[in-house]
Coordinates of N, CA and C and ligand atoms in Angstrom, one line a residue:
X1 N 45.1 166.9 -3.7 CA 46.3 166.5 -4.5 C 45.9 165.7 -5.7
X2 N 46.6 166.0 -6.8 CA 46.3 165.2 -8.1 C 46.7 163.8 -7.9
X3 N 45.9 162.9 -8.5 CA 46.3 161.4 -8.5 C 46.5 161.1 -10.0
X4 N 47.7 160.8 -10.3 CA 48.1 160.5 -11.7 C 48.3 158.9 -11.8
X5 N 47.5 158.3 -12.6 CA 47.7 156.9 -12.9 C 48.9 156.7 -13.9
X6 N 49.8 155.9 -13.5 CA 50.9 155.6 -14.5 C 50.8 154.2 -14.9
X7 N 50.6 154.0 -16.2 CA 50.4 152.6 -16.7 C 51.7 151.8 -16.4
X8 N 51.6 150.8 -15.6 CA 52.8 150.1 -15.1 C 52.8 148.6 -15.5
X9 N 52.4 148.4 -16.7 CA 52.4 147.0 -17.2 C 53.8 146.6 -17.7
X10 N 54.6 147.6 -18.1 CA 55.9 147.3 -18.8 C 56.5 148.7 -19.1
X11 N 57.9 148.7 -19.1 CA 58.5 149.9 -19.6 C 59.0 150.8 -18.5
X12 N 59.2 152.1 -18.8 CA 59.8 153.1 -18.0 C 58.9 153.8 -17.1
X13 N 58.0 153.1 -16.4 CA 57.0 153.7 -15.5 C 57.6 154.3 -14.2
X14 N 58.6 153.7 -13.7 CA 59.2 154.1 -12.4 C 59.7 155.5 -12.5
X15 N 60.4 155.9 -13.5 CA 61.0 157.2 -13.7 C 59.9 158.3 -13.8
X16 N 58.8 158.0 -14.5 CA 57.7 158.9 -14.5 C 57.1 159.1 -13.1
X17 N 56.9 158.1 -12.4 CA 56.3 158.2 -11.0 C 57.2 159.1 -10.1
X18 N 58.5 158.8 -10.2 CA 59.5 159.6 -9.4 C 59.4 161.1 -9.7
X19 N 59.3 161.4 -11.0 CA 59.3 162.8 -11.4 C 58.0 163.5 -11.0
X20 N 56.9 162.8 -11.2 CA 55.6 163.4 -10.8 C 55.5 163.6 -9.3
X21 N 56.0 162.6 -8.6 CA 55.9 162.7 -7.1 C 56.8 163.8 -6.6
X22 N 58.0 163.9 -7.2 CA 58.9 165.0 -6.9 C 58.2 166.4 -7.1
X23 N 57.3 166.5 -8.1 CA 56.6 167.7 -8.4 C 55.4 167.9 -7.5
X24 N 55.2 166.9 -6.6 CA 54.1 167.1 -5.6 C 52.8 166.4 -6.0
X25 N 52.8 165.6 -7.0 CA 51.5 164.9 -7.4 C 51.6 163.5 -6.8
X26 N 50.4 162.9 -6.5 CA 50.3 161.5 -6.1 C 50.3 160.6 -7.3
X27 N 50.8 159.5 -7.2 CA 50.8 158.6 -8.4 C 50.3 157.2 -8.0
X28 N 49.7 156.5 -8.9 CA 49.2 155.2 -8.7 C 49.7 154.3 -9.9
X29 N 50.3 153.2 -9.5 CA 50.8 152.2 -10.6 C 49.6 151.5 -11.1
X30 N 49.2 151.7 -12.3 CA 48.0 151.0 -12.9 C 48.4 149.7 -13.5
X31 N 48.0 148.6 -12.9 CA 48.2 147.3 -13.4 C 47.0 146.5 -13.6
X32 N 45.9 146.9 -12.9 CA 44.6 146.2 -13.0 C 43.5 147.2 -13.0
X33 N 42.3 146.8 -13.6 CA 41.2 147.8 -13.7 C 40.9 148.5 -12.4
X34 N 41.1 147.8 -11.2 CA 40.7 148.4 -9.9 C 41.6 149.7 -9.6
X35 N 42.8 149.7 -10.2 CA 43.7 150.8 -10.0 C 43.2 152.1 -10.7
X36 N 42.2 152.0 -11.5 CA 41.7 153.2 -12.3 C 40.8 154.1 -11.4
X37 N 40.3 153.6 -10.3 CA 39.4 154.3 -9.5 C 40.0 155.6 -9.0
X38 N 39.4 156.7 -9.3 CA 39.8 158.0 -8.7 C 41.0 158.7 -9.3
X39 N 41.5 158.2 -10.5 CA 42.7 158.9 -11.0 C 42.2 160.1 -11.8
X40 N 43.0 161.1 -11.8 CA 42.7 162.4 -12.5 C 43.2 162.4 -14.0
X41 N 44.3 161.6 -14.2 CA 45.0 161.6 -15.5 C 45.8 160.4 -15.6
X42 N 46.3 160.1 -16.8 CA 47.0 158.9 -17.1 C 48.4 159.2 -17.8
X43 N 49.4 158.6 -17.3 CA 50.7 158.6 -18.1 C 51.0 157.2 -18.7
X44 N 51.3 157.2 -20.0 CA 51.7 155.9 -20.6 C 53.2 156.0 -20.9
X45 N 54.0 155.2 -20.3 CA 55.4 155.4 -20.5 C 56.0 154.8 -21.8
X46 N 57.3 155.0 -22.0 CA 58.0 154.3 -23.1 C 58.2 152.9 -22.7
X47 N 58.5 152.1 -23.7 CA 58.7 150.6 -23.5 C 58.5 150.0 -24.8
X48 N 57.7 149.0 -24.9 CA 57.4 148.3 -26.1 C 55.9 148.2 -26.3
X49 N 55.5 149.0 -27.3 CA 54.0 149.2 -27.5 C 53.3 147.9 -27.8
X50 N 54.0 146.9 -28.5 CA 53.3 145.7 -28.8 C 53.0 144.9 -27.5
X51 N 54.0 144.9 -26.6 CA 53.9 144.1 -25.4 C 52.8 144.8 -24.5
X52 N 52.9 146.2 -24.5 CA 52.0 147.0 -23.6 C 50.5 146.7 -24.1
X53 N 50.3 146.7 -25.4 CA 49.0 146.4 -25.9 C 48.5 145.1 -25.5
X54 N 49.4 144.1 -25.7 CA 49.0 142.7 -25.3 C 48.6 142.6 -23.8
X55 N 49.4 143.2 -22.9 CA 49.2 143.2 -21.5 C 47.9 144.0 -21.1
X56 N 47.7 145.1 -21.8 CA 46.5 145.9 -21.5 C 45.3 145.1 -21.8
X57 N 45.3 144.3 -22.9 CA 44.1 143.5 -23.2 C 44.0 142.3 -22.2
X58 N 45.1 141.6 -21.9 CA 45.0 140.4 -21.0 C 44.7 140.8 -19.6
X59 N 45.0 142.0 -19.1 CA 44.7 142.4 -17.7 C 43.3 143.0 -17.6
X60 N 42.6 143.2 -18.8 CA 41.3 143.8 -18.8 C 41.3 145.3 -18.7
X61 N 42.5 145.9 -18.8 CA 42.6 147.3 -18.7 C 42.2 148.1 -20.0
X62 N 42.4 147.4 -21.1 CA 42.3 148.1 -22.4 C 40.9 148.8 -22.5
X63 N 39.8 148.1 -22.3 CA 38.5 148.7 -22.6 C 38.1 149.8 -21.6
X64 N 38.3 149.6 -20.3 CA 38.0 150.7 -19.4 C 38.9 152.0 -19.6
X65 N 40.1 151.7 -19.9 CA 41.0 152.8 -20.2 C 40.6 153.6 -21.5
X66 N 40.2 152.8 -22.5 CA 39.8 153.4 -23.8 C 38.6 154.3 -23.5
X67 N 37.7 153.8 -22.6 CA 36.5 154.6 -22.3 C 36.8 155.9 -21.6
X68 N 37.7 155.8 -20.6 CA 38.1 157.0 -19.9 C 38.8 158.0 -20.8
X69 N 39.6 157.5 -21.7 CA 40.3 158.4 -22.6 C 39.3 159.1 -23.5
X70 N 38.4 158.3 -24.0 CA 37.4 158.8 -24.9 C 36.5 159.9 -24.2
X71 N 36.3 159.7 -22.9 CA 35.5 160.7 -22.2 C 36.3 161.9 -21.8
X72 N 37.6 162.0 -22.2 CA 38.4 163.3 -22.0 C 39.4 163.3 -20.9
X73 N 39.7 162.1 -20.3 CA 40.7 162.1 -19.3 C 42.0 162.6 -19.8
X74 N 42.7 163.6 -19.1 CA 44.0 164.0 -19.6 C 45.0 162.9 -19.6
X75 N 45.9 162.9 -20.6 CA 46.9 161.8 -20.7 C 48.2 162.4 -21.3
X76 N 49.3 161.7 -20.9 CA 50.6 162.0 -21.4 C 51.3 160.7 -21.8
X77 N 51.5 160.6 -23.1 CA 52.2 159.3 -23.6 C 53.6 159.6 -24.1
X78 N 54.5 158.8 -23.7 CA 55.9 159.1 -24.2 C 56.4 157.8 -24.9
X79 N 56.9 158.1 -26.1 CA 57.5 157.1 -27.0 C 56.5 155.9 -27.2
X80 N 56.6 154.8 -26.7 CA 55.6 153.7 -26.8 C 54.2 154.2 -26.4
X81 N 54.2 155.1 -25.4 CA 53.0 155.7 -24.9 C 52.3 156.5 -25.9
X82 N 53.1 157.2 -26.7 CA 52.6 158.0 -27.9 C 51.9 157.1 -28.9
X83 N 52.6 156.0 -29.1 CA 52.0 155.0 -30.0 C 50.7 154.5 -29.5
X84 N 50.6 154.2 -28.2 CA 49.4 153.7 -27.6 C 48.2 154.7 -27.8
X85 N 48.5 156.0 -27.8 CA 47.4 157.0 -27.9 C 47.0 157.3 -29.3
X86 N 47.8 156.9 -30.3 CA 47.7 157.4 -31.7 C 46.4 156.8 -32.4
X87 N 46.0 157.6 -33.4 CA 44.8 157.1 -34.2 C 45.2 155.9 -35.1
X88 N 46.5 156.0 -35.6 CA 46.9 154.9 -36.5 C 48.3 154.6 -36.3
X89 N 48.7 153.3 -36.4 CA 50.1 152.8 -36.2 C 50.5 152.1 -37.5
X90 N 51.6 152.6 -38.1 CA 52.2 151.9 -39.2 C 53.4 151.0 -38.6
X91 N 53.6 149.9 -39.3 CA 54.6 148.9 -38.8 C 54.3 148.4 -37.4
X92 N 53.1 148.3 -37.0 CA 52.7 147.7 -35.8 C 52.5 146.2 -36.0
X93 N 52.2 145.4 -35.0 CA 51.8 144.1 -35.2 C 50.3 144.0 -35.6
X94 N 49.9 143.0 -36.3 CA 48.6 143.0 -36.8 C 47.5 143.0 -35.7
X95 N 47.9 142.4 -34.5 CA 46.9 142.3 -33.5 C 47.1 143.4 -32.4
X96 N 48.0 144.4 -32.8 CA 48.3 145.5 -31.8 C 47.1 146.5 -31.7
X97 N 46.7 146.8 -30.5 CA 45.6 147.7 -30.3 C 46.1 149.0 -29.7
X98 N 45.4 150.1 -30.0 CA 45.8 151.4 -29.4 C 44.5 152.2 -29.2
X99 N 44.7 153.3 -28.4 CA 43.5 153.9 -27.8 C 42.8 154.9 -28.8
X100 N 43.5 155.3 -29.9 CA 43.0 156.1 -30.9 C 42.3 157.4 -30.3
X101 N 43.0 158.0 -29.4 CA 42.5 159.2 -28.7 C 43.2 160.5 -29.1
X102 N 44.3 160.4 -29.8 CA 45.1 161.5 -30.2 C 45.3 161.4 -31.7
X103 N 44.9 162.5 -32.4 CA 44.7 162.4 -33.9 C 46.1 162.5 -34.6
X104 N 46.9 161.5 -34.4 CA 48.2 161.4 -35.1 C 48.4 160.0 -35.7
X105 N 49.2 159.9 -36.8 CA 49.6 158.6 -37.3 C 51.1 158.5 -37.0
X106 N 51.4 157.3 -36.5 CA 52.8 157.1 -36.1 C 53.4 155.9 -36.8
X107 N 54.7 155.9 -37.1 CA 55.4 154.7 -37.6 C 56.3 154.2 -36.6
X108 N 56.1 153.0 -36.1 CA 57.0 152.4 -35.1 C 58.4 152.4 -35.6
X109 N 59.4 152.6 -34.7 CA 60.8 152.5 -35.0 C 61.1 153.3 -36.3
X110 N 60.5 154.5 -36.4 CA 60.5 155.2 -37.7 C 61.9 155.8 -38.1
X111 N 62.8 155.8 -37.1 CA 64.2 156.3 -37.4 C 65.1 155.2 -38.0
X112 N 64.6 154.0 -38.0 CA 65.4 152.9 -38.6 C 66.5 152.5 -37.7
X113 N 67.3 151.5 -38.1 CA 68.3 150.9 -37.3 C 69.5 151.8 -37.0
X114 N 69.9 152.5 -38.1 CA 71.2 153.2 -37.9 C 71.2 154.3 -36.8
X115 N 70.1 155.1 -36.8 CA 70.1 156.1 -35.7 C 68.9 155.7 -34.8
X116 N 68.8 154.5 -34.4 CA 67.6 154.1 -33.6 C 67.6 154.8 -32.2
X117 N 68.8 155.2 -31.8 CA 68.8 156.0 -30.5 C 69.7 157.2 -30.7
X118 N 69.2 158.4 -30.2 CA 70.0 159.6 -30.3 C 69.5 160.6 -29.3
X119 N 70.3 161.6 -29.0 CA 69.9 162.7 -28.1 C 70.1 164.0 -28.9
X120 N 69.2 164.9 -28.6 CA 69.4 166.2 -29.3 C 68.6 167.3 -28.5
X121 N 69.0 168.5 -28.6 CA 68.3 169.6 -27.9 C 67.1 170.1 -28.8
X122 N 65.9 170.1 -28.2 CA 64.8 170.6 -29.0 C 64.2 171.9 -28.4
X123 N 63.8 172.8 -29.3 CA 63.1 174.0 -28.9 C 61.6 173.6 -28.7
X124 N 61.1 173.9 -27.5 CA 59.7 173.6 -27.2 C 58.9 174.9 -27.0
X125 N 57.8 174.9 -27.7 CA 56.9 176.1 -27.6 C 56.5 176.3 -26.1
X126 N 56.8 177.5 -25.7 CA 56.4 177.9 -24.3 C 57.5 177.7 -23.3
X127 N 58.6 177.1 -23.7 CA 59.8 176.9 -22.8 C 60.9 177.9 -23.2
X128 N 61.5 178.5 -22.2 CA 62.6 179.4 -22.6 C 63.8 178.8 -23.1
X129 N 64.3 177.7 -22.5 CA 65.5 177.1 -22.9 C 65.2 175.7 -23.6
X130 N 66.0 175.3 -24.5 CA 65.8 174.0 -25.2 C 65.7 172.8 -24.2
X131 N 65.0 171.7 -24.6 CA 64.9 170.5 -23.8 C 65.8 169.5 -24.4
X132 N 66.7 168.9 -23.6 CA 67.6 167.8 -24.1 C 66.8 166.5 -24.1
X133 N 66.5 166.1 -25.4 CA 65.6 165.0 -25.6 C 66.4 163.7 -26.0
X134 N 66.0 162.6 -25.3 CA 66.5 161.3 -25.6 C 65.5 160.4 -26.4
X135 N 65.9 160.0 -27.6 CA 65.1 159.2 -28.4 C 65.6 157.7 -28.4
X136 N 64.8 156.8 -28.1 CA 65.2 155.4 -28.1 C 64.2 154.6 -28.9
X137 N 64.7 154.1 -30.1 CA 63.8 153.4 -31.0 C 62.5 154.1 -31.1
X138 N 62.6 155.3 -31.4 CA 61.4 156.2 -31.3 C 60.5 156.1 -32.6
X139 N 59.2 156.3 -32.4 CA 58.3 156.4 -33.6 C 58.5 157.7 -34.3
X140 N 58.1 157.8 -35.5 CA 58.0 159.0 -36.2 C 56.5 159.4 -36.4
X141 N 56.2 160.6 -36.1 CA 54.8 161.1 -36.3 C 54.6 161.5 -37.7
X142 N 53.8 160.7 -38.5 CA 53.8 161.0 -39.9 C 52.6 161.9 -40.3
X143 N 51.7 162.0 -39.4 CA 50.5 162.9 -39.7 C 50.0 163.5 -38.4
X144 N 49.7 164.8 -38.4 CA 49.0 165.3 -37.2 C 47.7 165.9 -37.7
X145 N 46.6 165.6 -37.0 CA 45.3 166.1 -37.4 C 45.1 167.6 -37.2
X146 N 44.1 168.2 -37.7 CA 43.9 169.6 -37.6 C 43.8 170.2 -36.2
X147 N 43.4 169.4 -35.3 CA 43.2 169.9 -33.9 C 44.5 169.7 -33.1
X148 N 45.6 169.2 -33.7 CA 46.8 168.8 -33.0 C 47.8 170.0 -33.1
X149 N 48.3 170.4 -31.9 CA 49.3 171.5 -31.9 C 50.6 170.8 -31.8
X150 N 51.6 171.3 -32.6 CA 52.9 170.7 -32.6 C 53.8 171.6 -31.7
X151 N 54.3 171.1 -30.6 CA 55.0 171.9 -29.6 C 56.5 171.8 -29.8
X152 N 57.0 170.8 -30.5 CA 58.4 170.7 -30.8 C 58.6 169.8 -32.0
X153 N 59.7 170.1 -32.8 CA 60.0 169.3 -34.0 C 61.5 169.0 -33.9
X154 N 61.9 167.9 -34.6 CA 63.3 167.6 -34.9 C 63.3 167.5 -36.5
X155 N 63.9 168.5 -37.1 CA 63.8 168.6 -38.6 C 62.4 168.8 -38.9
X156 N 61.9 168.0 -39.8 CA 60.5 168.2 -40.3 C 59.5 167.5 -39.3
X157 N 60.0 166.6 -38.5 CA 59.1 165.7 -37.7 C 58.7 166.3 -36.4
X158 N 57.3 166.3 -36.2 CA 56.8 166.6 -34.9 C 57.3 165.6 -33.8
X159 N 57.8 166.1 -32.7 CA 58.2 165.1 -31.7 C 57.5 165.4 -30.3
X160 N 56.7 166.5 -30.3 CA 55.9 166.8 -29.1 C 54.7 167.4 -29.5
X161 N 53.5 166.8 -29.2 CA 52.2 167.3 -29.7 C 51.2 167.3 -28.6
X162 N 50.2 168.1 -28.8 CA 49.1 168.2 -27.8 C 47.8 168.4 -28.6
X163 N 46.8 167.7 -28.1 CA 45.4 167.9 -28.6 C 44.5 167.9 -27.4
X164 N 44.0 169.1 -27.1 CA 43.2 169.2 -25.9 C 44.0 168.8 -24.7
X165 N 43.5 167.8 -23.9 CA 44.2 167.5 -22.6 C 45.2 166.3 -22.8
X166 N 45.4 166.0 -24.1 CA 46.3 164.8 -24.3 C 47.6 165.3 -24.9
X167 N 48.7 164.9 -24.3 CA 50.1 165.3 -24.8 C 50.9 164.0 -25.1
X168 N 51.8 164.1 -26.1 CA 52.6 163.0 -26.4 C 54.0 163.5 -26.9
X169 N 55.0 162.7 -26.5 CA 56.3 163.0 -27.1 C 56.8 161.7 -27.7
X170 N 57.7 161.8 -28.7 CA 58.3 160.6 -29.2 C 59.6 160.3 -28.5
X171 N 60.0 161.2 -27.6 CA 61.2 161.0 -26.8 C 60.9 160.7 -25.4
X172 N 61.9 160.7 -24.5 CA 61.7 160.2 -23.1 C 62.0 161.4 -22.1
X173 N 61.0 162.2 -21.8 CA 61.2 163.3 -20.9 C 61.4 162.9 -19.5
X174 N 61.1 161.6 -19.2 CA 61.3 161.2 -17.8 C 62.7 160.8 -17.4
X175 N 63.6 160.7 -18.5 CA 65.0 160.4 -18.2 C 65.7 161.7 -17.9
X176 N 66.6 161.7 -16.9 CA 67.3 162.9 -16.6 C 66.6 163.7 -15.5
X177 N 67.0 164.9 -15.3 CA 66.5 165.7 -14.2 C 65.5 166.8 -14.7
X178 N 65.3 167.0 -16.0 CA 64.5 168.1 -16.5 C 63.1 167.8 -16.4
X179 N 62.4 168.4 -15.5 CA 60.9 168.0 -15.3 C 60.0 169.0 -15.9
X180 N 60.4 169.8 -16.8 CA 59.6 170.9 -17.3 C 58.3 170.3 -18.1
X181 N 58.5 169.2 -18.8 CA 57.3 168.7 -19.6 C 56.3 168.1 -18.6
X182 N 56.8 167.4 -17.5 CA 55.8 166.9 -16.5 C 55.1 168.1 -15.8
X183 N 55.8 169.1 -15.6 CA 55.2 170.3 -15.0 C 54.1 170.9 -15.9
X184 N 54.4 171.0 -17.2 CA 53.4 171.4 -18.2 C 52.2 170.5 -18.1
X185 N 52.4 169.2 -18.0 CA 51.3 168.3 -18.0 C 50.4 168.5 -16.7
X186 N 51.1 168.6 -15.6 CA 50.4 168.8 -14.3 C 49.6 170.2 -14.4
X187 N 50.3 171.2 -15.0 CA 49.6 172.5 -15.0 C 48.3 172.5 -15.9
X188 N 48.3 171.7 -16.9 CA 47.2 171.7 -17.8 C 46.0 170.8 -17.4
X189 N 46.3 170.0 -16.4 CA 45.2 169.1 -16.0 C 44.1 169.9 -15.4
X190 N 42.9 169.7 -15.8 CA 41.8 170.5 -15.2 C 41.5 171.8 -16.0
X191 N 42.4 172.2 -16.8 CA 42.2 173.5 -17.6 C 41.4 173.3 -18.8
X192 N 41.3 172.0 -19.3 CA 40.6 171.8 -20.6 C 39.1 171.6 -20.4
Ligands
LIG201 N1 59.9 150.9 -30.5 C1 59.1 150.9 -29.3 C2 57.7 150.5 -29.7 O1 57.4 150.3 -30.8 C3 59.0 152.2 -28.6 C4 60.4 152.5 -28.0 C5 60.3 153.3 -26.7 O2 59.3 153.5 -26.1 N2 61.5 153.7 -26.3 O3 56.9 150.4 -28.8

């Protein structure tokens, strides 16, 4: 059985665990470095990336996680989790750290205040029917590197990307009952 570590420092980790377990995967709430032993992949949930960064550093999780991600551990980051995986963050805090494992540049809260939260149906490469996506103070992906595949867009903006074994969405696929993106993630673990 796959063991998926779900970073559980802050944010929407419970919904991810529920969805993954429903799909038959084992999950581990990652709160301390000892929880990293034996995990096959990592999910970084939505929440607040500045807080998550601070807690990852203070718990001692940041460096071992960065090392595992650099070594190619599969990962799925959603919203704040996408920010944590990005190469570069615009409008972050000056002391904010991220894992720089996915070659994208993101702007925090990129949709601004007026439409800081919205829902829309997105066409996803490889899925037959659109995915109903919920965006909550979402980042905007401002650049994708040459190795990054864009799997969904809203207007001009990439909202779902993949590079090798690392996937990220700027929306929240763990909310609601549609588990197709979690299925895609579980399917691709071990294939890269
Ligand atoms: N705005 C948040 C941040 O900067 C992300 C919001 C979310 O994860 N829903 O981390």
